[in-house]
Amino acid sequence: MVADRLLLSCPISQFLNPPDGGRILVNAESSKSQLDTTMQSMKVVVVGAGVVGLSTAVCIAETLPHCSVTVISERFTPDTTSDGAAGILFASQFPDIPLERQQRWFKESFDHLLAIAQSSKSGETGVILSSGFGKAGGKILYGKVSDLQRLADTYDVIVNCSGLGAHSLVGDAKMHPIRGQILKFHAPWVKNFVRDGDGHTYIYPGMNSVTLGGTRQAGDWRLEVDVGDREGILERCFRLEPALHGGKVVGEWVGLRPGRESPRVEVEWLRTAGGQEVPLVHNYGHGGFGVTLAWGTALDALGLVRQSLLQHPPMAKL
Amino acid sequence: MVADRLLLSCPISQFLNPPDGGRILVNAESSKSQLDTTMQSMKVVVVGAGVVGLSTAVCIAETLPHCSVTVISERFTPDTTSDGAAGILFASQFPDIPLERQQRWFKESFDHLLAIAQSSKSGETGVILSSGCQVFKEVPADKRPFWAEHVLGFRFLSDRELKRFPDHKFGQAFTTIKCECTTYLPWLEKRFGKAGGKILYGKVSDLQRLADTYDVIVNCSGLGAHSLVGDAKMHPIRGQILKFHAPWVKNFVRDGDGHTYIYPGMNSVTLGGTRQAGDWRLEVDVGDREGILERCFRLEPALHGGKVVGEWVGLRPGRESPRVEVEWLRTAGGQEVPLVHNYGHGGFGVTLAWGTALDALGLVRQSLLQHPPMAKL
């Protein structure tokens, strides 16, 4: 974040007048300061408005103000998978990703949210992400994206935070749902979380209710509440935390975690009809750790965006 | 508690037929089993229905079922001083009372309430686990107080955790109990009723008169002891608090100087406070309110976005140390009636109620053996 902010304080350096009626070439070997092309802002689109999509969009919008950022999504809060998540931060170790990188993801996310939690913004944090994005000049579009190639005609950078949608959107066969059912429970005297290390039983006191869970059913696409699951959750939670007695169920929810053996945070290149190379930065597949890793992976995605803009500076789209 | 329950299982031993039309003498040298005078139950009266009075009454009623226990009080929940207390358990060291006894008071109270907090009764009783930290602007001489081993998970705050408190140099984190008397006292009253206890409403101004009717008097009159027994050591320590809605704040924070605290409760967060010795004012002081809000927001910025939902003032029954001991009243008829005192807990009534109640129970049992009462017919 600090390194990126240094970019913003760099002085505006030379611009090249468009020699051929519209195209601006930025010398790939130019120093970072030459990315400051206020003549033409980079058009970035982020697909997906869950916690990973919005965190990534905010990162980019706040750090690269010369990028105009648009979020396109079929669903927004409170209808995303993230909205049902209890949102307790702790991690699990993924295979195939260097531990040092996973440590960084967790630490950056934790430190970022810790600062908010200990500040005067703690109570309103629910709306911080969306208002932060708006303040940074971001735009919101509602719509289902089914063809990234078409986005490449309009945008200079595509960031794919489509979660479980990546299964069809980019044909990632590794994506699979991990079904999670939870109950919202009124027991405001329960202030501390309890979790069974096997991951199947947890009690997470929240702002307005206690989340009781849960289930982890891989490959299960059902979005309806399962009565058997509900009974099982209540039974296990009451056994783990007897203090729940006297409370009452105030809601239920089912979500499909965007499961993958590890999150995919990397760039690939699309080629437009006109022969341009457009970077497609992936940031999806966080499974049950979207809230936990959103900020850290968003920072990585931001780095990939910046790197791509330097590597293959885009042709201006007029 | 266990020793007292053994008394109940002793067989009924010999009774003396009343020789003189009504009096039953129980041999003072008799073994404990001879206290089992089912012919005549001992009449115990407890004065005061705050957390100390009700705890003591419940202890006696449940442990000595051959005592009939009556609570007399001018005020009952939700109008007692205990009802306004945040009810967070941790102690302070009193002068003049052996440390070992204070440890026992704290441990017995804590363990008693911990069992409730970790059970299915937690919500119904208002007894809950509460985690948080206490921070100090200057490193205290006693970094690890005597109660540290009795609360759960006591540790010092790390440097990273202290970053949150730029004005403070040292801190302790632990999990303790919060016992909310507006819920706990009604539950104690129910328990008392189940054990055969009786409730009477009324202001007691003369203990001597009670001595004519009762075999044992237990004085849990709190600040009232100032006039009731003429204890000049009793003085109010005025405390003002705010009730605040901020349900996202789950952990307590307390400044070690005792003047600023944030205690999340079942339905609201208690913000405090003041400690004005000798101040009898029961009205809310606007200056105090502003001060409390300012200090609490500085200590816990996460309170922003919340709102005040209530205010309250209470007078802690201040004394340099709680008085838990027996003295003897002599009735007009020449009988000796034990008067067991259990008052003067200051800001530690909830914290020490059960432990001192057990001590008071012990004193009641001891007195009955020492000077077995004449039956009052």
XYZ file of C-alpha atoms in Angstrom:
695
model
C 0.000 0.000 0.000
C 2.816 2.400 0.895
C 4.752 1.613 -2.255
C 1.664 2.239 -4.306
C 0.958 5.526 -2.637
C 4.450 6.725 -3.547
C 3.304 6.462 -7.141
C 0.651 9.030 -6.495
C 3.056 11.601 -5.210
C 5.294 11.387 -8.198
C 5.263 14.499 -10.354
C 3.469 14.450 -13.643
C 6.087 13.690 -16.204
C 6.174 13.982 -19.932
C 3.221 13.133 -22.063
C 3.396 12.228 -25.612
C 1.039 14.058 -27.900
C -1.024 11.607 -29.791
C 0.888 11.259 -33.069
C -1.723 9.384 -34.967
C -5.030 10.863 -33.923
C -5.708 9.243 -30.681
C -3.271 6.636 -29.625
C -0.964 7.303 -26.718
C 2.035 5.097 -26.379
C 3.715 5.087 -23.041
C 7.283 3.927 -23.174
C 7.452 0.596 -21.447
C 10.927 1.339 -20.152
C 9.855 4.641 -18.632
C 10.212 5.038 -14.924
C 7.120 4.523 -12.830
C 6.394 8.214 -12.859
C 5.574 8.065 -16.523
C 2.537 5.984 -15.772
C 0.951 9.235 -14.709
C -0.959 9.653 -17.953
C -3.522 12.194 -16.982
C -4.284 12.686 -20.636
C -6.121 9.437 -20.716
C -7.217 7.479 -17.692
C -6.970 3.746 -17.694
C -10.302 2.014 -17.694
C -10.352 -0.812 -15.217
C -13.307 -3.120 -14.761
C -13.745 -5.407 -11.780
C -16.146 -8.303 -12.229
C -17.830 -9.243 -8.940
C -18.955 -7.220 -5.920
C -18.427 -9.606 -3.042
C -15.825 -8.833 -0.415
C -12.951 -9.757 -2.741
C -14.305 -7.775 -5.698
C -15.060 -4.648 -3.683
C -11.808 -4.805 -1.733
C -9.879 -5.120 -4.969
C -11.850 -2.312 -6.598
C -11.242 -0.021 -3.603
C -7.527 -0.841 -3.587
C -7.195 0.073 -7.231
C -9.447 3.144 -7.122
C -7.685 4.589 -4.061
C -4.153 3.806 -5.142
C -4.296 4.505 -8.869
C -6.536 7.548 -9.188
C -5.680 7.809 -12.846
C -7.483 4.575 -13.360
C -11.232 4.865 -13.592
C -12.629 1.779 -11.953
C -15.992 0.205 -12.673
C -17.450 -2.717 -10.767
C -19.849 -4.920 -12.727
C -21.761 -7.552 -10.885
C -24.916 -9.580 -11.068
C -25.287 -9.308 -7.300
C -24.464 -6.690 -4.713
C -24.721 -6.531 -0.954
C -26.807 -7.849 0.774
C -27.201 -10.586 -1.833
C -23.623 -11.790 -2.210
C -22.093 -14.920 -0.682
C -19.938 -12.640 1.467
C -23.053 -11.153 3.069
C -23.936 -14.404 4.776
C -20.455 -15.189 5.942
C -19.821 -14.856 9.665
C -16.648 -13.097 8.668
C -14.390 -14.252 11.466
C -10.770 -13.836 10.456
C -8.589 -16.814 10.659
C -6.907 -18.823 8.028
C -6.265 -22.280 6.761
C -3.151 -23.303 4.930
C -3.498 -23.813 1.167
C -1.359 -26.213 -0.790
C 0.716 -24.903 -3.719
C 1.028 -21.323 -2.499
C 4.260 -20.350 -0.749
C 3.622 -20.025 2.983
C 5.291 -16.631 3.034
C 2.715 -15.337 0.552
C -0.190 -16.747 2.589
C 1.287 -15.153 5.720
C 1.417 -11.825 3.955
C -2.175 -12.166 2.717
C -3.388 -12.857 6.234
C -1.269 -10.236 7.957
C -2.201 -7.468 5.520
C -5.884 -8.297 5.772
C -5.751 -8.556 9.543
C -3.789 -5.353 10.077
C -6.047 -3.461 7.704
C -9.207 -4.568 9.483
C -7.636 -4.270 12.941
C -7.002 -0.588 12.363
C -10.664 -0.135 11.454
C -11.931 -2.231 14.349
C -9.967 -0.182 16.857
C -11.050 3.116 15.398
C -14.151 5.209 15.528
C -15.261 3.571 12.298
C -15.779 0.171 13.875
C -19.541 0.449 14.144
C -20.079 1.658 10.609
C -17.594 -0.697 8.942
C -20.395 -2.401 7.120
C -20.661 0.528 4.767
C -17.034 1.551 4.651
C -16.102 -0.502 1.605
C -18.878 0.784 -0.606
C -18.597 4.408 0.411
C -14.811 4.253 0.102
C -15.183 3.068 -3.438
C -17.609 5.823 -4.351
C -15.370 8.486 -2.784
C -12.458 7.229 -4.845
C -14.419 7.809 -8.032
C -15.494 4.231 -8.609
C -18.565 3.358 -10.629
C -21.064 0.582 -10.196
C -22.821 -1.306 -12.977
C -25.435 -3.997 -12.555
C -25.273 -6.877 -14.934
C -24.232 -10.430 -15.503
C -20.926 -10.832 -17.299
C -20.726 -13.945 -19.457
C -18.018 -12.957 -21.906
C -14.752 -11.415 -20.716
C -13.573 -11.026 -24.313
C -16.235 -8.385 -24.911
C -15.086 -6.468 -21.837
C -11.607 -6.433 -23.368
C -12.935 -4.234 -26.186
C -14.036 -1.567 -23.722
C -11.591 -1.745 -20.836
C -7.833 -1.552 -20.438
C -7.658 -3.919 -17.520
C -10.067 -6.642 -16.418
C -10.038 -7.921 -12.861
C -11.926 -11.145 -12.351
C -13.368 -11.493 -8.836
C -16.294 -13.636 -9.857
C -15.946 -16.209 -7.087
C -17.923 -19.344 -7.812
C -18.978 -17.730 -11.096
C -15.464 -18.339 -12.426
C -16.543 -21.943 -12.932
C -18.472 -20.906 -16.017
C -17.015 -17.458 -16.708
C -13.453 -18.682 -17.275
C -14.186 -22.395 -17.395
C -12.206 -23.114 -14.237
C -13.095 -26.728 -13.472
C -11.303 -26.495 -10.158
C -14.079 -24.235 -8.843
C -16.753 -26.030 -6.848
C -19.330 -24.958 -4.277
C -18.809 -25.754 -0.618
C -22.285 -25.382 0.769
C -22.641 -23.646 4.113
C -25.793 -23.335 6.168
C -26.021 -21.095 9.205
C -28.525 -19.782 11.697
C -28.776 -16.282 13.056
C -29.449 -16.452 16.758
C -30.451 -13.860 19.321
C -28.356 -14.290 22.490
C -26.692 -10.941 23.114
C -25.128 -12.152 26.366
C -22.793 -14.423 24.446
C -19.822 -12.239 23.638
C -17.012 -14.644 22.761
C -16.714 -16.997 19.818
C -16.223 -20.720 20.188
C -15.203 -22.911 17.289
C -14.549 -26.590 17.033
C -11.263 -27.144 15.282
C -12.927 -29.613 12.932
C -14.680 -26.618 11.391
C -18.177 -28.085 11.653
C -19.430 -26.286 14.746
C -19.025 -22.630 15.507
C -20.646 -19.859 17.468
C -19.701 -16.369 16.293
C -21.236 -13.421 18.153
C -21.792 -10.574 15.717
C -23.009 -7.008 15.677
C -26.690 -7.854 15.882
C -26.933 -11.599 16.304
C -24.877 -14.719 16.877
C -24.035 -16.858 13.835
C -24.408 -20.563 14.508
C -22.951 -23.016 12.057
C -22.316 -24.903 10.085
C -21.885 -27.238 7.168
C -19.175 -27.813 4.564
C -20.730 -29.852 1.776
C -18.413 -29.955 -1.212
C -20.081 -30.117 -4.611
C -23.500 -29.288 -3.157
C -25.254 -26.522 -5.125
C -28.458 -26.400 -3.042
C -29.371 -22.925 -1.910
C -32.396 -23.986 0.104
C -32.303 -24.486 3.827
C -31.966 -28.142 4.866
C -33.970 -28.993 7.963
C -31.654 -31.812 8.965
C -28.680 -29.469 8.787
C -30.525 -26.945 10.933
C -31.237 -29.488 13.645
C -27.657 -30.685 13.578
C -26.253 -27.190 13.872
C -28.467 -26.297 16.833
C -27.657 -29.538 18.616
C -23.897 -29.236 18.202
C -23.820 -25.532 19.051
C -25.866 -25.920 22.210
C -23.590 -28.727 23.319
C -20.481 -26.650 22.716
C -21.957 -23.491 24.248
C -24.728 -24.143 26.798
C -24.993 -20.411 27.444
C -27.025 -20.216 24.224
C -30.054 -21.488 26.143
C -32.769 -18.920 26.409
C -31.948 -17.411 23.051
C -33.915 -17.748 19.848
C -33.413 -18.311 16.141
C -33.946 -15.081 14.193
C -32.815 -16.089 10.734
C -31.315 -18.744 8.487
C -29.153 -18.666 5.420
C -27.361 -20.845 2.911
C -24.328 -19.819 0.890
C -22.001 -21.542 -1.534
C -18.373 -20.932 -0.696
C -16.294 -20.465 -3.874
C -14.173 -23.541 -3.311
C -10.842 -24.196 -4.957
C -7.744 -25.931 -3.639
C -6.088 -22.492 -3.492
C -7.119 -18.962 -4.451
C -6.117 -17.979 -7.974
C -4.294 -14.636 -7.947
C -2.419 -14.207 -11.221
C -2.585 -12.447 -14.554
C -3.285 -13.808 -18.014
C -3.532 -11.931 -21.274
C -6.470 -11.555 -23.606
C -6.019 -10.502 -27.171
C -8.662 -8.224 -28.634
C -9.954 -8.383 -32.193
C -7.765 -5.353 -32.887
C -4.692 -7.227 -31.723
C -4.251 -5.489 -28.398
C -3.135 -7.316 -25.315
C -5.408 -6.739 -22.357
C -4.428 -7.983 -18.916
C -6.925 -10.184 -17.107
C -6.045 -10.265 -13.423
C -7.671 -13.128 -11.550
C -8.539 -12.889 -7.878
C -10.998 -15.639 -7.008
C -11.355 -19.042 -5.387
C -10.985 -18.060 -1.715
C -13.324 -20.772 -0.443
C -14.326 -20.027 3.146
C -11.601 -17.417 3.539
C -12.843 -14.556 1.421
C -13.276 -12.091 4.266
C -10.048 -13.278 5.858
C -7.913 -12.800 2.770
C -9.763 -10.156 0.769
C -7.515 -7.236 1.556
C -4.220 -9.103 1.243
C -5.157 -10.680 -2.080
C -6.595 -7.355 -3.267
C -3.193 -5.792 -2.688
C -1.604 -8.575 -4.717
C -4.119 -8.020 -7.511
C -3.384 -4.294 -7.426
C 0.294 -5.110 -7.847
C -0.492 -7.289 -10.837
C -2.584 -4.505 -12.378
C 0.247 -2.009 -12.006
C 2.782 -4.507 -13.291
C 0.693 -5.239 -16.374
C 0.211 -1.592 -17.177
C 3.978 -1.175 -17.193
C 4.638 -4.355 -19.120
C 2.131 -3.837 -21.892
C 0.971 -0.249 -21.748
C -2.501 -0.185 -23.201
C -3.470 1.652 -26.350
C -5.941 4.371 -25.586
C -9.445 3.394 -26.436
C -11.312 6.286 -27.990
C -21.187 -25.565 51.832
C -20.473 -29.273 51.876
C -19.830 -29.303 55.626
C -23.133 -27.575 56.204
C -25.005 -30.072 54.123
C -23.657 -32.894 56.291
C -25.606 -31.391 59.150
C -28.819 -32.113 57.316
C -28.179 -35.798 56.981
C -27.610 -36.438 60.684
C -30.323 -38.456 62.362
C -32.816 -36.731 64.595
C -31.524 -37.109 68.158
C -33.147 -36.726 71.508
C -35.591 -33.982 72.245
C -36.433 -32.724 75.628
C -40.067 -32.238 76.292
C -40.657 -28.654 77.159
C -40.363 -28.566 80.985
C -41.762 -25.151 81.476
C -44.489 -24.682 78.935
C -42.683 -23.768 75.818
C -38.958 -23.519 76.089
C -36.720 -26.097 74.517
C -33.166 -26.161 75.708
C -30.652 -27.753 73.428
C -27.486 -28.860 75.147
C -24.730 -26.559 73.994
C -22.203 -29.378 74.156
C -24.285 -31.610 71.915
C -22.787 -32.709 68.666
C -23.841 -30.945 65.513
C -26.495 -33.540 64.909
C -28.479 -32.220 67.801
C -29.034 -28.989 65.966
C -31.580 -30.936 63.984
C -34.455 -29.565 65.963
C -37.281 -30.275 63.645
C -39.607 -29.560 66.503
C -38.850 -25.898 66.208
C -37.178 -24.259 63.256
C -34.815 -21.405 63.805
C -36.152 -18.091 62.652
C -33.552 -16.171 60.705
C -34.097 -12.679 59.382
C -31.898 -11.046 56.766
C -32.060 -7.273 56.548
C -31.433 -5.999 53.019
C -32.197 -7.410 49.583
C -29.282 -6.253 47.497
C -26.882 -8.781 46.048
C -25.252 -9.381 49.437
C -28.520 -9.742 51.322
C -30.128 -12.090 48.826
C -26.975 -14.162 48.383
C -26.688 -14.566 52.130
C -30.376 -15.401 52.474
C -30.154 -18.029 49.728
C -27.021 -19.551 51.269
C -28.734 -19.944 54.632
C -32.097 -21.100 53.296
C -30.559 -23.722 51.020
C -27.990 -24.999 53.487
C -29.950 -24.923 56.750
C -33.470 -25.980 55.788
C -34.415 -26.131 59.425
C -33.984 -22.431 59.538
C -36.899 -20.471 58.225
C -35.446 -17.422 56.572
C -37.149 -14.092 56.025
C -35.723 -11.187 54.054
C -36.869 -7.742 55.115
C -35.936 -4.791 52.986
C -37.044 -1.315 52.149
C -36.004 -1.865 48.531
C -35.947 -4.808 46.181
C -34.726 -5.345 42.638
C -34.768 -3.320 40.380
C -34.426 -0.525 42.947
C -31.345 -1.599 44.883
C -27.829 -0.238 44.489
C -26.804 -3.628 43.090
C -29.219 -3.215 40.182
C -27.241 -0.355 38.697
C -23.857 -1.955 39.123
C -22.141 -3.170 35.971
C -21.317 -6.288 37.961
C -17.887 -7.092 36.547
C -15.967 -9.353 38.877
C -12.572 -8.318 39.988
C -11.295 -7.313 43.328
C -9.302 -4.776 45.180
C -7.238 -5.480 48.223
C -8.692 -4.301 51.530
C -6.562 -3.350 54.500
C -7.068 -5.201 57.802
C -8.462 -8.405 56.343
C -6.054 -11.328 55.945
C -5.186 -11.757 52.281
C -6.019 -15.443 52.455
C -9.576 -14.602 53.488
C -9.962 -12.079 50.656
C -8.640 -14.667 48.206
C -11.198 -17.126 49.474
C -14.010 -14.581 49.151
C -13.045 -13.833 45.564
C -12.425 -17.426 44.531
C -15.669 -18.750 46.007
C -17.700 -15.980 44.405
C -15.947 -16.406 41.071
C -16.243 -20.182 40.963
C -19.894 -20.042 41.966
C -20.751 -17.612 39.195
C -18.432 -19.240 36.643
C -20.384 -22.482 36.879
C -23.571 -20.533 36.111
C -22.000 -18.534 33.277
C -20.849 -21.690 31.546
C -24.177 -23.428 31.894
C -27.509 -23.287 30.162
C -28.627 -20.835 32.859
C -26.352 -18.045 31.703
C -28.943 -15.992 29.827
C -31.699 -16.571 32.351
C -29.573 -15.445 35.310
C -27.733 -12.538 33.747
C -24.403 -14.154 34.593
C -22.100 -14.099 31.577
C -18.448 -14.468 30.680
C -16.772 -11.191 29.903
C -13.359 -10.765 28.297
C -11.320 -7.628 28.043
C -8.432 -5.659 29.400
C -7.372 -3.238 32.092
C -4.818 -0.600 31.118
C -2.593 1.637 33.215
C -1.065 4.994 32.454
C 1.804 4.149 34.798
C 3.070 0.646 35.380
C 1.518 -0.455 38.691
C 3.613 -1.742 41.577
C 1.491 -4.868 41.634
C 1.400 -6.090 38.029
C -0.168 -9.364 38.992
C -2.886 -8.785 41.632
C -4.003 -11.440 44.086
C -7.059 -12.368 42.026
C -5.089 -12.961 38.818
C -4.924 -16.718 39.339
C -8.674 -16.956 39.881
C -9.910 -15.257 36.727
C -9.456 -16.992 33.383
C -6.502 -16.548 31.102
C -4.826 -13.679 32.963
C -1.903 -12.287 30.964
C -0.161 -9.037 30.253
C -0.980 -7.134 27.077
C 1.563 -7.380 24.289
C 3.222 -4.271 22.856
C 1.107 -4.665 19.751
C -2.074 -4.687 21.809
C -0.912 -1.651 23.781
C -0.538 0.348 20.551
C -4.272 0.779 20.746
C -3.833 2.753 24.002
C -1.306 5.482 23.319
C -1.822 7.047 26.773
C -1.158 3.793 28.609
C 2.033 1.904 29.304
C 0.871 -1.412 30.697
C -2.156 -3.663 30.529
C -3.661 -6.942 31.610
C -6.075 -9.110 29.654
C -8.366 -11.694 31.178
C -11.792 -13.252 31.141
C -13.978 -12.672 34.150
C -17.686 -12.761 34.945
C -20.313 -10.102 34.549
C -23.271 -10.565 36.854
C -26.203 -8.291 36.018
C -28.304 -7.885 39.098
C -31.456 -6.746 37.344
C -31.617 -10.320 36.033
C -29.629 -12.112 38.753
C -31.518 -10.807 41.771
C -34.961 -11.912 40.542
C -33.418 -15.337 39.930
C -31.973 -15.354 43.452
C -35.381 -14.408 44.806
C -36.933 -17.364 42.989
C -34.266 -19.645 44.380
C -34.879 -18.224 47.819
C -38.602 -18.900 47.494
C -37.973 -22.482 46.381
C -35.873 -22.979 49.496
C -38.808 -21.856 51.621
C -37.696 -18.270 52.093
C -40.115 -15.423 52.761
C -40.029 -11.809 51.694
C -41.228 -8.850 53.732
C -41.314 -5.254 52.597
C -40.395 -2.687 55.179
C -37.780 -0.366 56.539
C -35.910 -1.683 59.544
C -34.772 0.994 61.952
C -34.411 -0.991 65.145
C -32.558 -4.300 65.215
C -33.348 -4.751 68.886
C -37.013 -5.221 68.033
C -36.147 -7.874 65.497
C -34.311 -9.687 68.269
C -37.627 -10.242 70.009
C -39.041 -12.102 67.034
C -36.074 -13.837 65.434
C -33.372 -16.247 66.569
C -30.719 -14.897 64.269
C -30.396 -11.508 62.621
C -28.226 -11.048 59.573
C -27.465 -7.441 58.721
C -26.892 -6.848 54.999
C -28.089 -3.277 55.005
C -25.224 -1.859 52.977
C -25.061 1.910 53.207
C -28.052 1.730 55.568
C -25.733 0.359 58.246
C -24.573 3.930 58.731
C -27.746 4.696 60.618
C -29.028 1.222 61.408
C -26.028 0.185 63.506
C -24.405 3.580 63.800
C -21.338 2.526 61.825
C -19.529 5.808 61.240
C -17.094 4.080 58.901
C -19.872 3.716 56.326
C -19.907 6.420 53.676
C -21.335 6.663 50.176
C -19.036 6.477 47.179
C -21.155 8.020 44.481
C -21.097 6.379 41.062
C -22.673 7.693 37.900
C -22.934 5.611 34.754
C -24.443 5.706 31.282
C -26.120 2.878 29.441
C -24.985 2.899 25.839
C -26.151 1.064 22.728
C -23.156 -0.269 20.766
C -23.686 -4.004 20.396
C -20.563 -4.409 18.251
C -18.419 -3.700 21.294
C -17.974 -7.079 22.958
C -14.939 -6.686 25.218
C -14.505 -4.583 28.335
C -11.853 -1.932 28.742
C -11.026 -0.400 32.090
C -8.518 2.195 33.097
C -6.594 0.919 36.105
C -7.285 4.189 37.908
C -10.907 3.078 38.163
C -12.365 6.249 36.698
C -13.047 5.108 33.152
C -14.593 1.848 32.116
C -16.559 0.320 29.276
C -18.420 -2.851 30.230
C -20.499 -4.528 27.486
C -23.526 -6.162 29.029
C -26.477 -8.266 27.994
C -28.462 -5.450 26.477
C -26.268 -2.374 26.554
C -22.773 -1.194 27.340
C -22.172 0.428 30.735
C -19.965 3.505 30.512
C -18.493 4.918 33.661
C -17.706 6.311 36.002
C -17.230 8.374 39.128
C -16.026 7.618 42.642
C -17.051 10.545 44.809
C -16.537 9.682 48.443
C -18.980 11.266 50.865
C -21.269 12.401 48.067
C -24.915 11.520 48.771
C -26.406 13.009 45.578
C -28.651 10.610 43.720
C -29.356 12.937 40.822
C -27.496 12.766 37.548
C -24.699 15.332 37.248
C -24.352 16.760 33.756
C -20.661 17.514 34.187
C -20.038 13.916 35.220
C -21.952 12.688 32.186
C -19.861 14.760 29.792
C -16.667 13.600 31.486
C -17.626 9.948 31.289
C -18.498 10.144 27.579
C -15.301 11.996 26.763
C -13.022 9.595 28.623
C -14.793 6.482 27.361
C -14.701 7.547 23.733
C -11.030 8.296 24.059
C -10.310 4.900 25.569
C -12.590 3.022 23.154
C -13.088 4.820 19.824
C -15.210 1.925 18.584
C -18.058 3.409 20.638
C -18.638 5.935 17.851
C -21.932 5.459 16.135
C -23.617 4.249 19.292
C -26.088 6.119 21.428
C -26.931 6.798 25.058
C -29.979 4.808 26.155
C -29.999 5.439 29.895
C -28.307 6.951 32.916
C -28.080 6.058 36.579
C -26.546 7.073 39.860
C -25.836 4.769 42.798
C -24.139 5.111 46.154
C -21.629 2.373 46.798
C -21.694 1.252 50.452
C -18.167 2.390 51.182
C -16.073 1.198 54.090
C -12.345 0.598 54.370
C -13.166 -3.142 54.478
C -16.336 -5.207 54.462
C -17.621 -6.060 57.943
C -18.283 -9.787 58.229
C -18.505 -10.718 61.906
C -20.963 -11.518 64.658
C -22.001 -9.499 67.655
C -24.553 -10.344 70.297
C -27.765 -8.554 71.163
C -29.462 -9.114 74.429
C -33.221 -9.153 74.437
C -35.427 -7.736 77.145
C -35.963 -11.287 78.301
C -32.208 -11.758 78.698
C -31.640 -13.945 75.665
C -28.562 -13.610 73.538
C -29.365 -13.229 69.889
C -26.588 -13.330 67.332
C -26.362 -10.401 64.939
C -24.251 -11.410 61.949
C -22.969 -8.468 59.953
C -22.280 -8.709 56.245
C -22.040 -5.211 54.810
C -19.630 -2.519 53.616
C -18.522 -4.082 50.319
C -18.034 -0.744 48.577
C -17.777 -1.272 44.834
C -17.223 -5.000 45.275
C -20.634 -6.242 46.306
C -21.271 -8.362 43.235
C -17.669 -9.532 43.260
C -17.676 -10.735 46.864
C -21.334 -11.463 47.607
C -21.198 -15.238 47.468
C -17.896 -15.640 49.311
C -18.943 -13.311 52.139
C -22.378 -14.956 52.209
C -20.673 -18.282 52.867
C -18.698 -16.677 55.686
C -21.904 -15.225 57.114
C -23.524 -18.646 56.887
C -20.620 -20.069 58.846
C -21.076 -17.421 61.500
C -24.796 -18.188 61.727
C -24.116 -21.891 62.230
C -21.378 -21.181 64.718
C -23.610 -18.880 66.765
C -26.417 -21.383 66.877
C -24.034 -23.887 68.376
C -22.427 -21.420 70.738
C -25.581 -19.939 72.162
C -28.419 -22.162 71.126
C -31.465 -19.977 71.036
C -34.455 -20.380 73.283
C -37.493 -21.209 71.232
C -39.750 -18.285 70.773
C -43.355 -19.302 71.131
